[in-house]
Each structure stands twice: as structure tokens, then as C-alpha cells.
Coordinates of C-alpha atoms in Angstrom, one line a residue:
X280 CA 0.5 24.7 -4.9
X281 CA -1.8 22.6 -2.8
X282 CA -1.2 19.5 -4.6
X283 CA 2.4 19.6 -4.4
X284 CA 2.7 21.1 -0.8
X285 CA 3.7 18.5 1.8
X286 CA 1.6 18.1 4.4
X287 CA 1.1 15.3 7.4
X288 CA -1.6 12.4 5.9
X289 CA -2.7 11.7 9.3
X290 CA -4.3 8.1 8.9
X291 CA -4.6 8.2 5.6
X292 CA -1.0 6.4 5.0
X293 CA -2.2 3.7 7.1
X294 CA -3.0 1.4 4.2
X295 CA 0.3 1.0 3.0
X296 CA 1.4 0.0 6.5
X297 CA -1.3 -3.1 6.0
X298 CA -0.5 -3.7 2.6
X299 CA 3.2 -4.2 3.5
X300 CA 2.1 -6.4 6.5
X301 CA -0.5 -8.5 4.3
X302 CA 2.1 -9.3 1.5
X303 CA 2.9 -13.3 2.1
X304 CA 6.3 -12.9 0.1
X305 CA 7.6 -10.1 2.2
X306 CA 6.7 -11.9 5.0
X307 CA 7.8 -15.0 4.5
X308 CA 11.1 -13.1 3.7
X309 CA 11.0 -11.7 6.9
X310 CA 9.9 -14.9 8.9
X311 CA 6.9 -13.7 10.3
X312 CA 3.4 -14.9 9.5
X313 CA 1.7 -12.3 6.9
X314 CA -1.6 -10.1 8.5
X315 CA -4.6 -11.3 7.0
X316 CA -7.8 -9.3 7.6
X317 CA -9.5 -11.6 10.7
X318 CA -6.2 -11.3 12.8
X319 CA -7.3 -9.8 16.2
X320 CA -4.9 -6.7 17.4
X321 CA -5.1 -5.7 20.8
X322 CA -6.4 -2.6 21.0
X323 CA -5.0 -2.0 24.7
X324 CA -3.2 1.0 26.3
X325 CA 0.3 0.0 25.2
X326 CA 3.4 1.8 25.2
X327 CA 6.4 1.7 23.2
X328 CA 10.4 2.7 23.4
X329 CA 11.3 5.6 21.0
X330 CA 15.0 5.4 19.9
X331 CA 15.8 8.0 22.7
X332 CA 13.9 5.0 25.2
X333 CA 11.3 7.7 26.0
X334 CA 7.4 5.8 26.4
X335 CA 5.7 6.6 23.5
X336 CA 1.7 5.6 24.4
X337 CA -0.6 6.3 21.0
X338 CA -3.8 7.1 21.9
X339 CA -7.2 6.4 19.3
X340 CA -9.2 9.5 17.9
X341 CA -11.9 8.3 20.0
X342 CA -9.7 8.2 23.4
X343 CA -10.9 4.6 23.6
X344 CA -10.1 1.2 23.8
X345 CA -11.2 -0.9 21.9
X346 CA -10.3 -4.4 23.1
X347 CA -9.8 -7.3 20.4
X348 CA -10.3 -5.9 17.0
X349 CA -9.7 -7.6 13.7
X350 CA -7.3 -5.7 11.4
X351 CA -10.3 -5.3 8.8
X352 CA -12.3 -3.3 11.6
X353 CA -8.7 -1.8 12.9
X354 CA -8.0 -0.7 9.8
X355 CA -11.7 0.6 8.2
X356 CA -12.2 2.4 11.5
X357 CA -9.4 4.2 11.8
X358 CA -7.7 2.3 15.3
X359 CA -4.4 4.0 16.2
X360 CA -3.0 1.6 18.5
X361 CA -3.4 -1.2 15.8
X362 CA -1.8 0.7 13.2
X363 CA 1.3 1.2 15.4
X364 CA 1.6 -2.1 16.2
X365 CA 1.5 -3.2 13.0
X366 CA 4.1 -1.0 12.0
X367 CA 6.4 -2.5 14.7
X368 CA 5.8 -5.6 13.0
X369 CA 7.1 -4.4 9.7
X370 CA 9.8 -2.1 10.5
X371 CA 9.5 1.4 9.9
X372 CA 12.2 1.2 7.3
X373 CA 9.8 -1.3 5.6
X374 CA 6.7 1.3 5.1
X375 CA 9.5 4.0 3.5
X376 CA 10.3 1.3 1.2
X377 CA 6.8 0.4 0.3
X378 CA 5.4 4.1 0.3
X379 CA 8.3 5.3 -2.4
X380 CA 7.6 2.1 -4.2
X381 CA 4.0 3.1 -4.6
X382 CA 5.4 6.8 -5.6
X383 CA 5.5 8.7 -2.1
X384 CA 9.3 10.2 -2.6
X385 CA 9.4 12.8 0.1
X386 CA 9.7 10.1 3.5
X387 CA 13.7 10.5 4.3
X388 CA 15.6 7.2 4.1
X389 CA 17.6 6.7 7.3
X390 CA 21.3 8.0 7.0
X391 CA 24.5 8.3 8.9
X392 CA 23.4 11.9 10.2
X393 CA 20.2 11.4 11.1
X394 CA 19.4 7.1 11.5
X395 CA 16.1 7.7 12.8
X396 CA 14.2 10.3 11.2
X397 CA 10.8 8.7 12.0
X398 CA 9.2 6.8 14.6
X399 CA 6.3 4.9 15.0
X400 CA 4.2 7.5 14.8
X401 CA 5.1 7.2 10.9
X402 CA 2.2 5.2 10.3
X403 CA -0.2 8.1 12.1
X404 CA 0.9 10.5 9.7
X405 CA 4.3 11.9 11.3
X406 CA 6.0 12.0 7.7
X407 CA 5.0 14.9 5.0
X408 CA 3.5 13.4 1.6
X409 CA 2.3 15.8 -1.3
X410 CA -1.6 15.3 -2.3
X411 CA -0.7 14.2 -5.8
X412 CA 2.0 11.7 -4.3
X413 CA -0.5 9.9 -2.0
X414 CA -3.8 10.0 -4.2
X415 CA -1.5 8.1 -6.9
X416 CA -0.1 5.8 -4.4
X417 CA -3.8 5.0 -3.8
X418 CA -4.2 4.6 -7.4
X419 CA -1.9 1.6 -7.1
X420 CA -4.8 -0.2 -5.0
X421 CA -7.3 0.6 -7.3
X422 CA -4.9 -0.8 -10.6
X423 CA -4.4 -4.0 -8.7
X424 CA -0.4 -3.1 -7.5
X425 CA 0.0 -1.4 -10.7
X426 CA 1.9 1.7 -10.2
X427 CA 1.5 4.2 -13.0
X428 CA 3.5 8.0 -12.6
X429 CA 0.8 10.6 -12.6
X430 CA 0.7 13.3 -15.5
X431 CA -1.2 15.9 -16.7
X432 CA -0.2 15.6 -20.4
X433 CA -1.3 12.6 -21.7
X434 CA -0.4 13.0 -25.6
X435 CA 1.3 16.1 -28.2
X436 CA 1.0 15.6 -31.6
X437 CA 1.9 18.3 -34.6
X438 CA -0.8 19.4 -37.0
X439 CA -0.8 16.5 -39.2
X440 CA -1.6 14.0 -36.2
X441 CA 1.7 12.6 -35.8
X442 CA 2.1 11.8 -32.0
X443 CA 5.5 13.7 -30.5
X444 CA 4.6 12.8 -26.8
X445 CA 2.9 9.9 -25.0
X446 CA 2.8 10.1 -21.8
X447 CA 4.2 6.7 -20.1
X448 CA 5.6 5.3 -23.3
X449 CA 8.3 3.6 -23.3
X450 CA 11.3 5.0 -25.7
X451 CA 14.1 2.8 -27.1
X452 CA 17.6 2.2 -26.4
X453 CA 18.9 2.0 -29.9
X454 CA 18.3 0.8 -32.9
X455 CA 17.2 -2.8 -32.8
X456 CA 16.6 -2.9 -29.1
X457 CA 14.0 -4.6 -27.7
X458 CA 11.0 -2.6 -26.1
X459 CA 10.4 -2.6 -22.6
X460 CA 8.1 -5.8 -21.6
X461 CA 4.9 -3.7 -20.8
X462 CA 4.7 -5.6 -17.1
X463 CA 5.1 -9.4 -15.8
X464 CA 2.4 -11.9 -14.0
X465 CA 1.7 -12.5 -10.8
X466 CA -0.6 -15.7 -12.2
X467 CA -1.7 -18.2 -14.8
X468 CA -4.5 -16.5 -16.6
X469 CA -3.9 -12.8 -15.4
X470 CA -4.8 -10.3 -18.1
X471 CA -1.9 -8.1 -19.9
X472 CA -2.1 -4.4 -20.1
X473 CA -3.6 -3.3 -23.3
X474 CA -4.0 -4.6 -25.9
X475 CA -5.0 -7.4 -24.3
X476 CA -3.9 -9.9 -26.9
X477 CA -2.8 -12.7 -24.8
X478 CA -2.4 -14.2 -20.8
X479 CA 0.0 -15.2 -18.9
X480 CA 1.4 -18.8 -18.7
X481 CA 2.3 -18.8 -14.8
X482 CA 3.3 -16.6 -12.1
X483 CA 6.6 -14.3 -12.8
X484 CA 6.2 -15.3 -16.7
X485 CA 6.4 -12.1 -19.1
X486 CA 3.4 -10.8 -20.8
X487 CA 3.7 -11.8 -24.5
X488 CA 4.1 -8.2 -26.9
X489 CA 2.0 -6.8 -28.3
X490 CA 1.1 -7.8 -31.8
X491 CA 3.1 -4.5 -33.6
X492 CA 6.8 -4.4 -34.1
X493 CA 8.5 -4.8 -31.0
X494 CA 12.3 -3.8 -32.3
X495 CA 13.3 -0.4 -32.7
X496 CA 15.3 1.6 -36.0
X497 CA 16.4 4.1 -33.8
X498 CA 17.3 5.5 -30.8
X499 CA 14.4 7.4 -29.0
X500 CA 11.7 5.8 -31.5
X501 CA 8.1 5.2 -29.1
X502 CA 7.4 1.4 -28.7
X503 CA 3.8 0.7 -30.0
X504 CA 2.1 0.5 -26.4
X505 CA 1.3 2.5 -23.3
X506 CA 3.4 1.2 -20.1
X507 CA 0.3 -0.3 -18.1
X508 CA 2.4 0.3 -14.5
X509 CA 5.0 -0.8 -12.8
X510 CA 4.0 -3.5 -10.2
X511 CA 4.9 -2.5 -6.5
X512 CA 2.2 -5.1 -4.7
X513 CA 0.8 -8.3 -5.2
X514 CA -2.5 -7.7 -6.7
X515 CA -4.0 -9.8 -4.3
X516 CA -2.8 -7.6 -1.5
X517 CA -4.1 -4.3 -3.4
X518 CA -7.6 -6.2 -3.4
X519 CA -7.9 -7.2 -0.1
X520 CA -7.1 -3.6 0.8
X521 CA -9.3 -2.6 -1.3
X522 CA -11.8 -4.7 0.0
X523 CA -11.4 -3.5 3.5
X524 CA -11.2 0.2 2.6
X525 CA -15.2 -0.8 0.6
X526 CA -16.1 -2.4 3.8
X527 CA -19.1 -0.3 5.1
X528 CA -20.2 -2.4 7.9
X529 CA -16.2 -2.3 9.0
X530 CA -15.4 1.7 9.1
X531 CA -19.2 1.9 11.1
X532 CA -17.7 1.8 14.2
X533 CA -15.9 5.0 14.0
X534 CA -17.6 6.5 10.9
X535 CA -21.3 5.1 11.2
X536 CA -23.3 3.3 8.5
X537 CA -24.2 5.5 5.1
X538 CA -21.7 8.4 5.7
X539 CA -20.2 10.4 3.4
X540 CA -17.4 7.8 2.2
X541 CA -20.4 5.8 1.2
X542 CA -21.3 6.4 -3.0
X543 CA -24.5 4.6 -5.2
X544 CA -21.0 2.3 -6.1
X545 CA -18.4 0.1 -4.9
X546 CA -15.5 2.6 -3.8
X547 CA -12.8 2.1 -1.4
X548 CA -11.9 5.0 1.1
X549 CA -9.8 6.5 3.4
X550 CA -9.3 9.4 5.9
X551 CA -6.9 11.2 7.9
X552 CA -7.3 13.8 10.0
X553 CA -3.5 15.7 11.7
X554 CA -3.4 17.2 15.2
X555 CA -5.2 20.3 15.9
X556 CA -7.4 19.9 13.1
X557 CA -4.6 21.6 10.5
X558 CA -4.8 18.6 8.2
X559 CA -7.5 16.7 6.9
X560 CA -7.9 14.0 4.3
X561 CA -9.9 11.6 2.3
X562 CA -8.5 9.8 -0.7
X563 CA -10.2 7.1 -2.4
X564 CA -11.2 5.3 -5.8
X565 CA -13.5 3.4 -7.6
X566 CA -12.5 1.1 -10.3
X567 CA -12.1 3.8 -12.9
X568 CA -11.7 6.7 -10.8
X569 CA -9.1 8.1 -8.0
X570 CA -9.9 11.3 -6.0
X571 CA -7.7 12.5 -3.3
X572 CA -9.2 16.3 -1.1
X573 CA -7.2 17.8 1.4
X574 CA -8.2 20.8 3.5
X575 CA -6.6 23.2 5.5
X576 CA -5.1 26.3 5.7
X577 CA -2.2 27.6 3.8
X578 CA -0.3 29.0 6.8
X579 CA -0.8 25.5 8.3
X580 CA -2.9 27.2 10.9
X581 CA -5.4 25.0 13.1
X582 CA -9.1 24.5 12.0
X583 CA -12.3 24.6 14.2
X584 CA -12.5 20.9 14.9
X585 CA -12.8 20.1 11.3
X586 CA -11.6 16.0 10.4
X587 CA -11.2 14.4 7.5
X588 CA -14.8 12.5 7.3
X589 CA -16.8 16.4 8.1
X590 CA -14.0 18.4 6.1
X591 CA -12.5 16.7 3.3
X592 CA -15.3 13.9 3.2
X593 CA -18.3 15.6 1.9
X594 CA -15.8 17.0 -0.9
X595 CA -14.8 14.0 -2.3
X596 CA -18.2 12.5 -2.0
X597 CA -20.0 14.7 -3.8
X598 CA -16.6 15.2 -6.6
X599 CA -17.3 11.3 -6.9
X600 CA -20.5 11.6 -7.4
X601 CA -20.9 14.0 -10.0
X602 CA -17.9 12.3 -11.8
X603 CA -19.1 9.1 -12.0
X604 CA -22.9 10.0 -12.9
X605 CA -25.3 8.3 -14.5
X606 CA -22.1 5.9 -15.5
X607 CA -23.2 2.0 -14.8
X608 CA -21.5 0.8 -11.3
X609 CA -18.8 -1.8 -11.7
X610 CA -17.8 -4.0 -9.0
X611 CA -13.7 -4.3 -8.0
X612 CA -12.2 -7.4 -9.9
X613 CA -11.5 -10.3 -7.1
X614 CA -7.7 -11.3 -8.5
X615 CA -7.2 -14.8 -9.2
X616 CA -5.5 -16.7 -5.5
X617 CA -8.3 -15.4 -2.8
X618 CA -10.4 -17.7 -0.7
X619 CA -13.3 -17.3 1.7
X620 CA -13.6 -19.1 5.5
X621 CA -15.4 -18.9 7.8
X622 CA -14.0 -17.5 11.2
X623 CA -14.9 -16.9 14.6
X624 CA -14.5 -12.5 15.2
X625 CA -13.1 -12.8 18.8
X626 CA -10.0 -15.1 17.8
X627 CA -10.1 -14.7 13.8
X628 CA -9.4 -18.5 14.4
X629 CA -11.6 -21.3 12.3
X630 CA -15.4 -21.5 14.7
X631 CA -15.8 -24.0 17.3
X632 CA -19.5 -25.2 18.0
X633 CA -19.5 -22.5 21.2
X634 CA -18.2 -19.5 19.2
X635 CA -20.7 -16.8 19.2
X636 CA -19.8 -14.4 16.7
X637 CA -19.0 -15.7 13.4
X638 CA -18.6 -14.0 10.0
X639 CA -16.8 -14.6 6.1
X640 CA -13.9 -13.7 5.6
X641 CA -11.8 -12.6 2.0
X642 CA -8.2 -14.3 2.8
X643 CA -5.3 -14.8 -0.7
X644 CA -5.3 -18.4 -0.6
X645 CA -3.1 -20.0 1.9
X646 CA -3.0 -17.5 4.5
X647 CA -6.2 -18.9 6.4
X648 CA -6.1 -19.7 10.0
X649 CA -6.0 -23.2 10.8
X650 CA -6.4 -23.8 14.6
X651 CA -9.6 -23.1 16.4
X652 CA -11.3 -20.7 18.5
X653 CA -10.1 -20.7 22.2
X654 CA -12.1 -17.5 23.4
X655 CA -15.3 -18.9 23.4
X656 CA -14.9 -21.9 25.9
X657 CA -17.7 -23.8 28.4
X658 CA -16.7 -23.5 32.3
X659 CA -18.4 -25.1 35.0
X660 CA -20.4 -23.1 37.8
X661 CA -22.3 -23.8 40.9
X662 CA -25.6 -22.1 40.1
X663 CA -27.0 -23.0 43.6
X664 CA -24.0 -20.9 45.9
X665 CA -23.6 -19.1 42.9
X666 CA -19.3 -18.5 41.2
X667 CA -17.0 -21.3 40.6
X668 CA -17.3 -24.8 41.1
X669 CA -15.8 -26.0 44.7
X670 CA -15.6 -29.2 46.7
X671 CA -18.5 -27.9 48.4
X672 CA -20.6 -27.9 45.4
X673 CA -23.7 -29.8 45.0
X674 CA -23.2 -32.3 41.7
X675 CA -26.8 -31.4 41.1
X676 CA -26.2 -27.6 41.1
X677 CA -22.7 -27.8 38.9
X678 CA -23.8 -26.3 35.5
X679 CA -22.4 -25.6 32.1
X680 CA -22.4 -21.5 30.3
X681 CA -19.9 -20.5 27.5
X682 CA -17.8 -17.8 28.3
X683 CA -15.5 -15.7 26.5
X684 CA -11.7 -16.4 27.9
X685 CA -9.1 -13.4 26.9
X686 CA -5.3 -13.7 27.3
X687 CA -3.8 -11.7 30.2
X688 CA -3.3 -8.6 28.5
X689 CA -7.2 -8.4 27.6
X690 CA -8.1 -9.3 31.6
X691 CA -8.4 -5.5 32.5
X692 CA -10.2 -4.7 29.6
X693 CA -12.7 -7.1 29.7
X694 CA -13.8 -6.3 33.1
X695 CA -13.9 -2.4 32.5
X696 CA -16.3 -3.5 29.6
X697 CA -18.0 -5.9 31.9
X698 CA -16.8 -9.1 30.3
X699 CA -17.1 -11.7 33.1
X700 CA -13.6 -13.9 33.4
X701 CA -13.2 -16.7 34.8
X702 CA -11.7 -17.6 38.5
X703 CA -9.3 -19.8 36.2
X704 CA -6.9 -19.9 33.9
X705 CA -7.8 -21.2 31.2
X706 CA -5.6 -20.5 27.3
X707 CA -6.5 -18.2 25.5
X708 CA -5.3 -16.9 21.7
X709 CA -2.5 -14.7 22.1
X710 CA -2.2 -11.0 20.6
X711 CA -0.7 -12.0 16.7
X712 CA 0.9 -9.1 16.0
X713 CA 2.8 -9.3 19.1
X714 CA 3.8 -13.0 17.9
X715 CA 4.4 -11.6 14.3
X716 CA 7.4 -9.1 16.1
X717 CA 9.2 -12.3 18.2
X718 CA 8.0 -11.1 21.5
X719 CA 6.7 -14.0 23.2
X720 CA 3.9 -13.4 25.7
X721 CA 5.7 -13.2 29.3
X722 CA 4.2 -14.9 32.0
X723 CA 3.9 -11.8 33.9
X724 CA 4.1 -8.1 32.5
X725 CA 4.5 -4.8 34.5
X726 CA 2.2 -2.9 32.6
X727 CA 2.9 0.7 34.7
X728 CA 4.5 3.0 35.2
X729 CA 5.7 3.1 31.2
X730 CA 10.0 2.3 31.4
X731 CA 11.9 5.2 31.1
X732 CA 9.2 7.7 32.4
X733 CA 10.1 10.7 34.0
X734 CA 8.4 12.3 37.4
X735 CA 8.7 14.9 39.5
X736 CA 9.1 14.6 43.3
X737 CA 8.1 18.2 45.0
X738 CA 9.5 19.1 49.1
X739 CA 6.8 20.4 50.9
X740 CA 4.0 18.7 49.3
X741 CA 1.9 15.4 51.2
X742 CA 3.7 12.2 50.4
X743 CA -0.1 11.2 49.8
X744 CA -0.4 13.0 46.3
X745 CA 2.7 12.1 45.1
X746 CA 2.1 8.2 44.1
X747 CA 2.2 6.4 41.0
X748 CA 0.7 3.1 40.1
X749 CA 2.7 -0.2 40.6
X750 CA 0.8 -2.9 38.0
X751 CA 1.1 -6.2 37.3
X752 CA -0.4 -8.4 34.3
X753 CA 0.6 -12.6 34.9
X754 CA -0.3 -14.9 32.6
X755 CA -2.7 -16.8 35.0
X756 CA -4.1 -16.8 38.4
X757 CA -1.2 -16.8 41.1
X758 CA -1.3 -17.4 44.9
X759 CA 0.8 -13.5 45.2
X760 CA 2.8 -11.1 43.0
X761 CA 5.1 -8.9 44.5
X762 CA 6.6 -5.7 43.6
X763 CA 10.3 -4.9 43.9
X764 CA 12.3 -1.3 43.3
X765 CA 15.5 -1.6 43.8
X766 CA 15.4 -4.7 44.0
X767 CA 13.4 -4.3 47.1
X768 CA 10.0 -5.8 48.1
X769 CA 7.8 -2.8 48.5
X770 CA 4.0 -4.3 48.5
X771 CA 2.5 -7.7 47.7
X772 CA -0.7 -8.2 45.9
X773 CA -2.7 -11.5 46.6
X774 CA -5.8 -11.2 44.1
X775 CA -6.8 -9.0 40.9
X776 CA -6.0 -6.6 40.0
X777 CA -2.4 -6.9 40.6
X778 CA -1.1 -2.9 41.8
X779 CA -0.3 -0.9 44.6
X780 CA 0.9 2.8 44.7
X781 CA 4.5 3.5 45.5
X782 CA 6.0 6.8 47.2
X783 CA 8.1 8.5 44.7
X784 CA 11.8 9.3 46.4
X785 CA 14.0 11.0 44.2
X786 CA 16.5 9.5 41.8
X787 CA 16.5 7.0 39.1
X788 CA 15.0 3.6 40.0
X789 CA 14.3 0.2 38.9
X790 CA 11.1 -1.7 39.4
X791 CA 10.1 -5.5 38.9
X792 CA 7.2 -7.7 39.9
X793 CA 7.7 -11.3 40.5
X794 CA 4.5 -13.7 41.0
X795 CA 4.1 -17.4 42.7
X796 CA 1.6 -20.1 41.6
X797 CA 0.1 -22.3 43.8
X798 CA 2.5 -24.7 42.7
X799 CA 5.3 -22.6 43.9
X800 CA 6.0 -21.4 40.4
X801 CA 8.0 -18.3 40.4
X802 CA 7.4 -15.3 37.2
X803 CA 9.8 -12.7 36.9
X804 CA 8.9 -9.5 34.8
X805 CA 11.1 -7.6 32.8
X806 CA 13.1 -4.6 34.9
X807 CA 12.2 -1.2 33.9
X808 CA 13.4 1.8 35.0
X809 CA 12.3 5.4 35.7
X810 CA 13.8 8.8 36.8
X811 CA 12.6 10.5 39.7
X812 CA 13.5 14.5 39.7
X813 CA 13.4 16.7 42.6
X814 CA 12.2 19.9 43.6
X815 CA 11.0 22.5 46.3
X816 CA 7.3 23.9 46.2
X817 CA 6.7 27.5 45.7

């Protein structure tokens, strides 16, 4: 049974990773600052510590890096690294929790036996979910947080009408017993499930019954309404996922403008494709209608380069289609509690008058950035000698140019995307998510080799082929960084880019950088360590 089969979603479970990130309660709960769509993610080779401390570096669909991305474009388009890192953020005890809350039952909950039965790669698919499990956990997005248990009976009744079944109708206790309140409010004003007789009276308050007998005369007796859902997200959350997943200009990127998750109506999408092409996906919804396609092959054999947007995508675009018809379009409803500002892209920080790139942004209401741009900032050049000013420079000469300014760990990939930086160091916004975890930016990072890689050290080939890269990241612009293993100076660096390449000699090892300012300011990175096996040539 295809629908019941489990399968890996690829990216498609990548919303719910967001939508747990983007909830303010949980994180406030958690201490951490919730993800809103303009915060910037890194998208920079990064690697991570499995729970056997083996490097675990995620790589994009695209083999790419994307530099700063927004977790709207992050998201829309698909990014990898992004989606890891926001799943370190969150805990990847939180997403089981929030997938079986939105009705994905088959992740494993940590246990004595096995503590660890997923790692980060969670969020890129590395569980098994059934088709029918995630298309109605998507459903919740499109009913606003509203989680309602799929079936595919919906009412029995005997030959003179009377109604034996209804599916998701609530039964009663006993006789007397009150019926289940249908759902509560997450704000004044919100509507009730049907009938929709009355509104709420504040956040939390219960939706008054329905006008019918509430009580019951017996056990088992149906209460006179249909349970609208159980709520497992803020509905402001499930909007502004639903927002992003609607977002053409956001998936274009990775996907292009007018592809096949585009309809002739608002509809929010999502695809995931597994490795080797034996899974793909695309699930997605309008506001009346939920369609989730999978394709593949039964024996879980790989496919001929087949993805989710060229295998699955033109399925559910053209089921969409023909479903919805010549029905009028209907936008998504915009929840009570969101707000629009405007932001600068680079930083996802409120504009300055030098930012360059500014856009609109849907935020829930008190989650809006309130600091200002510090990418975009005006530096000082000699354009007579040409670079930075200097004591030699001509006062007529010294001119003004805006420039964009990236933290360290964005240096190297601004200047293999030719993004001039400047001579100084100047602040710049930090990566959020990283902030969001409690890892504050270090004043010097060793960026490679990965800690706890593994090499191989062969006898009898040239010491010259068997290097590996020392790097160094610091947090400004220092007089000399120098390299240590074992504790041991082995090179010193004196300008960008920070590296030198080390002769492998077998055994395990530990490696360091330290840096010095001009003001004799000393950095000290974080030890790592690596193994360093040996063996003879053949």
C-alpha cells in the first residue's frame, strides 16, 4: 500500500522543523529568540559532531553555497545547510515531538536502547513517514494548526437516515457528561469550528457550544458537532509557513519562476527528493484542498535522476488542477497577530539609508527585528593610489562607496563570489541561528580539517601528496595567526586567507590556531582533534 508504506520524505519534512523554530511560545520556553522569515542563515560549508563525534558536513542539492540567505528563501528553495542548522537550534527531540503532534507517528522517540536514533540529518529526510501521515500533517498548515485524523469514511447511517458513524465526532462519557469543547482560541475574535455561532473572548478562552444540547443521556450517545481539529500550532505559525511555502519569487532560486508547484491559485508547496533518486515528493494545499504524490519504485530501487519538482511535481499539479477547476480562487486567511516591516535582505535587520536591498516582510506581531542593518556600511578609499585610505593619502582623493561588510565566517565566501571586503574590520550582524543555539561567535575559528576526521597516511608515497589544509577564520584583521599541533607551532600565516598545509605523520593529533592583533591581542581557537592511520603502498 503506497500510502501507508514508509518511506524517507527527503525535504519535504522540512517545514515542520521551521514551524517548531517560528513558534514564539516554544521559544521563549526554550530561551532562544523564535526564527522569523527575514533571519539570515549562513549558508556556509559547516560541519557538525554526530553523537559518535564523527563530522557530519550536509551538502545543498545544488552542491553550492549560498552565502546569507533568509529562512523564507532557505526554506522555499530547498537550502540544506539551513535546515540543519535550524534543527540544531531546536533539538532533534523537538521536531519528533512536533511531527507526531501534527500526526507523523512512525519517527522513534529516544530510549534507553537506542538514545539516538536520528541525527541531524532528520530534518533532510533521514526518518520514514507514510504518504497519508505527512500529507495530513500538511493539512495542519492549511487548517491554520488545526490537526484533524484523516479518514476515509466520513458518515454510516441505516436505511431510515439515522446516522451510526460520524467520522471525528466526539462520543460521551456517560450519561450527563459534558461534550468535548470542539477546540479553544488562540485570540479575541478568532472564529469557532462550525457552526460558527459565536467568537472567542481572548486567547486560551473556550469556544462557546454549539447551540444543541451539549449533555449527554447516555454513554456512547454522538455530541451534536463535528470535532473541528485538535490544535498542534499557533495559527499564526501555520500561516506564515504557509506563506513561505506560496512564495513564488522565494522557491525561484532553486525551482525557477512559473514551475510546476505554481497553480491559477494561491497554494502552498513543498518537495523532497531522497538519495539516489528512490524517493520523491511534493505535498501541498490550497485552502480547501490537500494533495500529497510520491514516486518511486516498490522494491525501493533508484530512479533515473528523477526529483521531486520533474517526478512527483507535474502529478500533483496537474491533480490540483483538475480538482480545483473552474472553482473561484480563494486567498489563505492572514490570522489575527501578524505585522508587516520593512527589512534590509542582507541582515533581515530594520533598513539603514545605505542598505541596498530591501523588501516586506510577513512577521506574527512582536517578533520584528529592531536594530539596524550593519552590512551595508560607507568606508573611506583613496581613489587617487587606489585601496584603503593611508597617511599618505591625498585629503582631496579620500572618497566615500558603500560596501557590504560580512562577519568572519562569510569573509571566504564573499570573495569566492567576488564581494569586495574591506582592509578593516568593521561589525558586522552575526549568523542568528548560531546565536539562537548559545554558541557565541569565537574570535577565531579553525574552520579545517572537520574535528574528529579520519586520514590515511600511506609508506612509500611523496610526503607532497599527502597534505591537508590548516585554516583559520578570526573575527577581524590580525598582525599573524599561527597554527599549533600538538601543541606545536607548525606555520604562521600573516595575511588572508589564514591556511597552510600540514604533513600528515601517523597517529591521533590535536590542532589549534592562535592569532595576535596589532594591539598584542591574543585569540585562541577551540582544539580539535583528528586520527591519522597508517599504511604501506601496494
Amino acid at each position: 500500500n503506497g500510502a501507508l508504506a514508509l518511506r524517507q520524505p527527503g525535504s519535504a519534512i522540512k517545514p515542520i522543523t521551521y514551524a517548531l523554530a517560528m513558534d514564539p511560545a516554544t521559544a521563549a520556553a526554550a530561551g532562544r529568540q523564535p526564527l522569523t522569515a527575514a533571519t539570515v542563515i549562513n549558508d556556509v560549508r559547516t560541519a557538525f559532531l554526530t553523537a559518535e563525534d564523527e563530522p557530519y558536513v550536509p551538502e545543498n542539492y545544488d552542491r553550492t553555497w549560498h552565502g546569507p540567505v533568509s529562512a523564507r528563501v532557505a526554506l522555499a528553495s530547498s537550502y540544506n545547510l539551513p535546515a540543519v542548522k535550524v534543527l540544531q537550534s531546536v533539538g532533534i527531540g523537538g521536531l519528533i515531538n512536533q511531527a507526531r503532534r501534527q500526526g507523523i507517528t512512525s519517527f522513534r522517540p529516544a530510549s534507553q536502547d537506542d538514545p539516538n536514533p536520528y541525527g541531524l540529518a532528520l530534518t533532510l529526510g533521514g526518518g520514514e513517514v507514510s504518504l497519508l501521515e505527512l500529507t495530513s500533517a500538511y493539512a495542519s498548515f492549511a487548517n491554520g494548526g488545526l490537526f484533524v485524523e484523516p479518514y476515509a469514511i466520513e458518515r454510516i447511517a441505516d436505511k431510515n437516515g439515522k446516522i451510526l458513524f460520524q467520522a471525528n465526532q466526539p462520543t460521551c462519557v456517560g450519561a450527563g457528561s459534558p461534550c468535548p469543547s470542539p477546540t479553544t482560541c488562540v485570540g479575541a475574535g478568532s472564529p469557532c469550528p462550525p457552526p460558527p455561532t459565536a467568537t472567542c473572548v481572548g486567547a486560551g478562552s473556550p469556544c462557546p457550544p454549539p447551540p444543541s444540547a451539549t449533555t449527554c443521556t447516555g454513554a456512547g450517545q454522538p455530541c451534536p458537532y463535528i470535532n473541528a481539529g485538535t490544535r498542534v500550532l499557533d495559527e499564526r505559525v501555520a500561516y506564515l509557513i504557509t506563506d513561505i511555502l506560496s512564495d513564488d519569487d522565494a522557491r525561484a532560486p532553486s525551482f525557477g519562476h512559473n514551475s510546476v508547484l505554481k497553480l491559477n491559485r494561491p497554494a502552498a508547496v513543498k518537495t523532497g527528493t531522497t538519495t539516489d533518486w528512490r524517493d520523491n515528493w511534493t505535498v501541498g494545499y490550497t485552502p480547501d484542498l490537500v494533495a500529497g504524490v510520491w514516486v518511486g519504485n516498490a522494491d525501493n530501487s533508484p530512479m533515473l535522476g528523477i526529483s521531486g519538482v520533474t517526478g512527483a511535481g507535474p502529478i500533483w499539479h496537474d491533480f490540483m488542477q483538475m480538482a480545483t477547476g473552474d472553482a473561484p480562487a480563494t486567498a489563505f486567511h492572514q490570522p489575527p497577530g501578524m505585522a508587516r516591516t520593512d527589512i534590509c535582505i542582507d541582515s533581515g535587520l530594520l533598513p539603514t539609508e545605505w542598505c541596498q536591498r530591501r523588501r516586506s516582510e510577513l512577521f506574527i506581531a512582536g517578533t520584528q527585528p529592531t536594530e539596524f542593518d550593519t552590512v551595508y556600511q560607507p568606508v573611506e578609499f583613496d581613489a587617487c593610489r587606489g585601496g584603503p585610505v593611508s597617511a599618505a593619502s591625498d585629503p582631496q582623493c579620500i572618497k566615500q562607496r558603500v560596501v557590504r561588510v560580512y562577519p568572519p565566517e562569510l569573509r571566504d565566501w564573499a570573495r569566492a563570489n567576488g564581494i569586495e571586503q574591506p582592509d578593516v574590520a568593521v561589525a558586522a550582524q552575526p549568523d542568528a541561528i548560531a546565536q539562537a543555539v548559545g554558541r557565541p561567535a569565537s574570535a577565531l575559528t579553525l574552520v579545517s580539517p572537520d574535528p574528529n576526521s579520519e586520514f590515511q597516511w600511506v609508506d612509500g608515497l611523496s610526503a607532497d601528496v599527502q597534505q591537508i589544509r590548516l585554516a583559520a577564520r578570526p573575527s577581524g584583521q590580525p598582525a599573524k595567526v599561527s597554527f599549533l599541533v600538538d601543541g606545536e607551532e607548525v606555520a604562521l600565516a600573516t595575511s588572508a586567507p589564514y591556511e597552510t598545509w600540514w604533513t600528515l605523520q601517523p597517529g591521533a593529533h590535536s590542532i589549534s590556531a592562535q592569532s595576535v592583533d596589532a594591539d598584542g591581542a591574543v585569540a585562541v581557537s577551540d582544539e580539535i582533534w583528528i586520527d591519522v592511520s597508517a599504511s604501506t603502498s601496494k
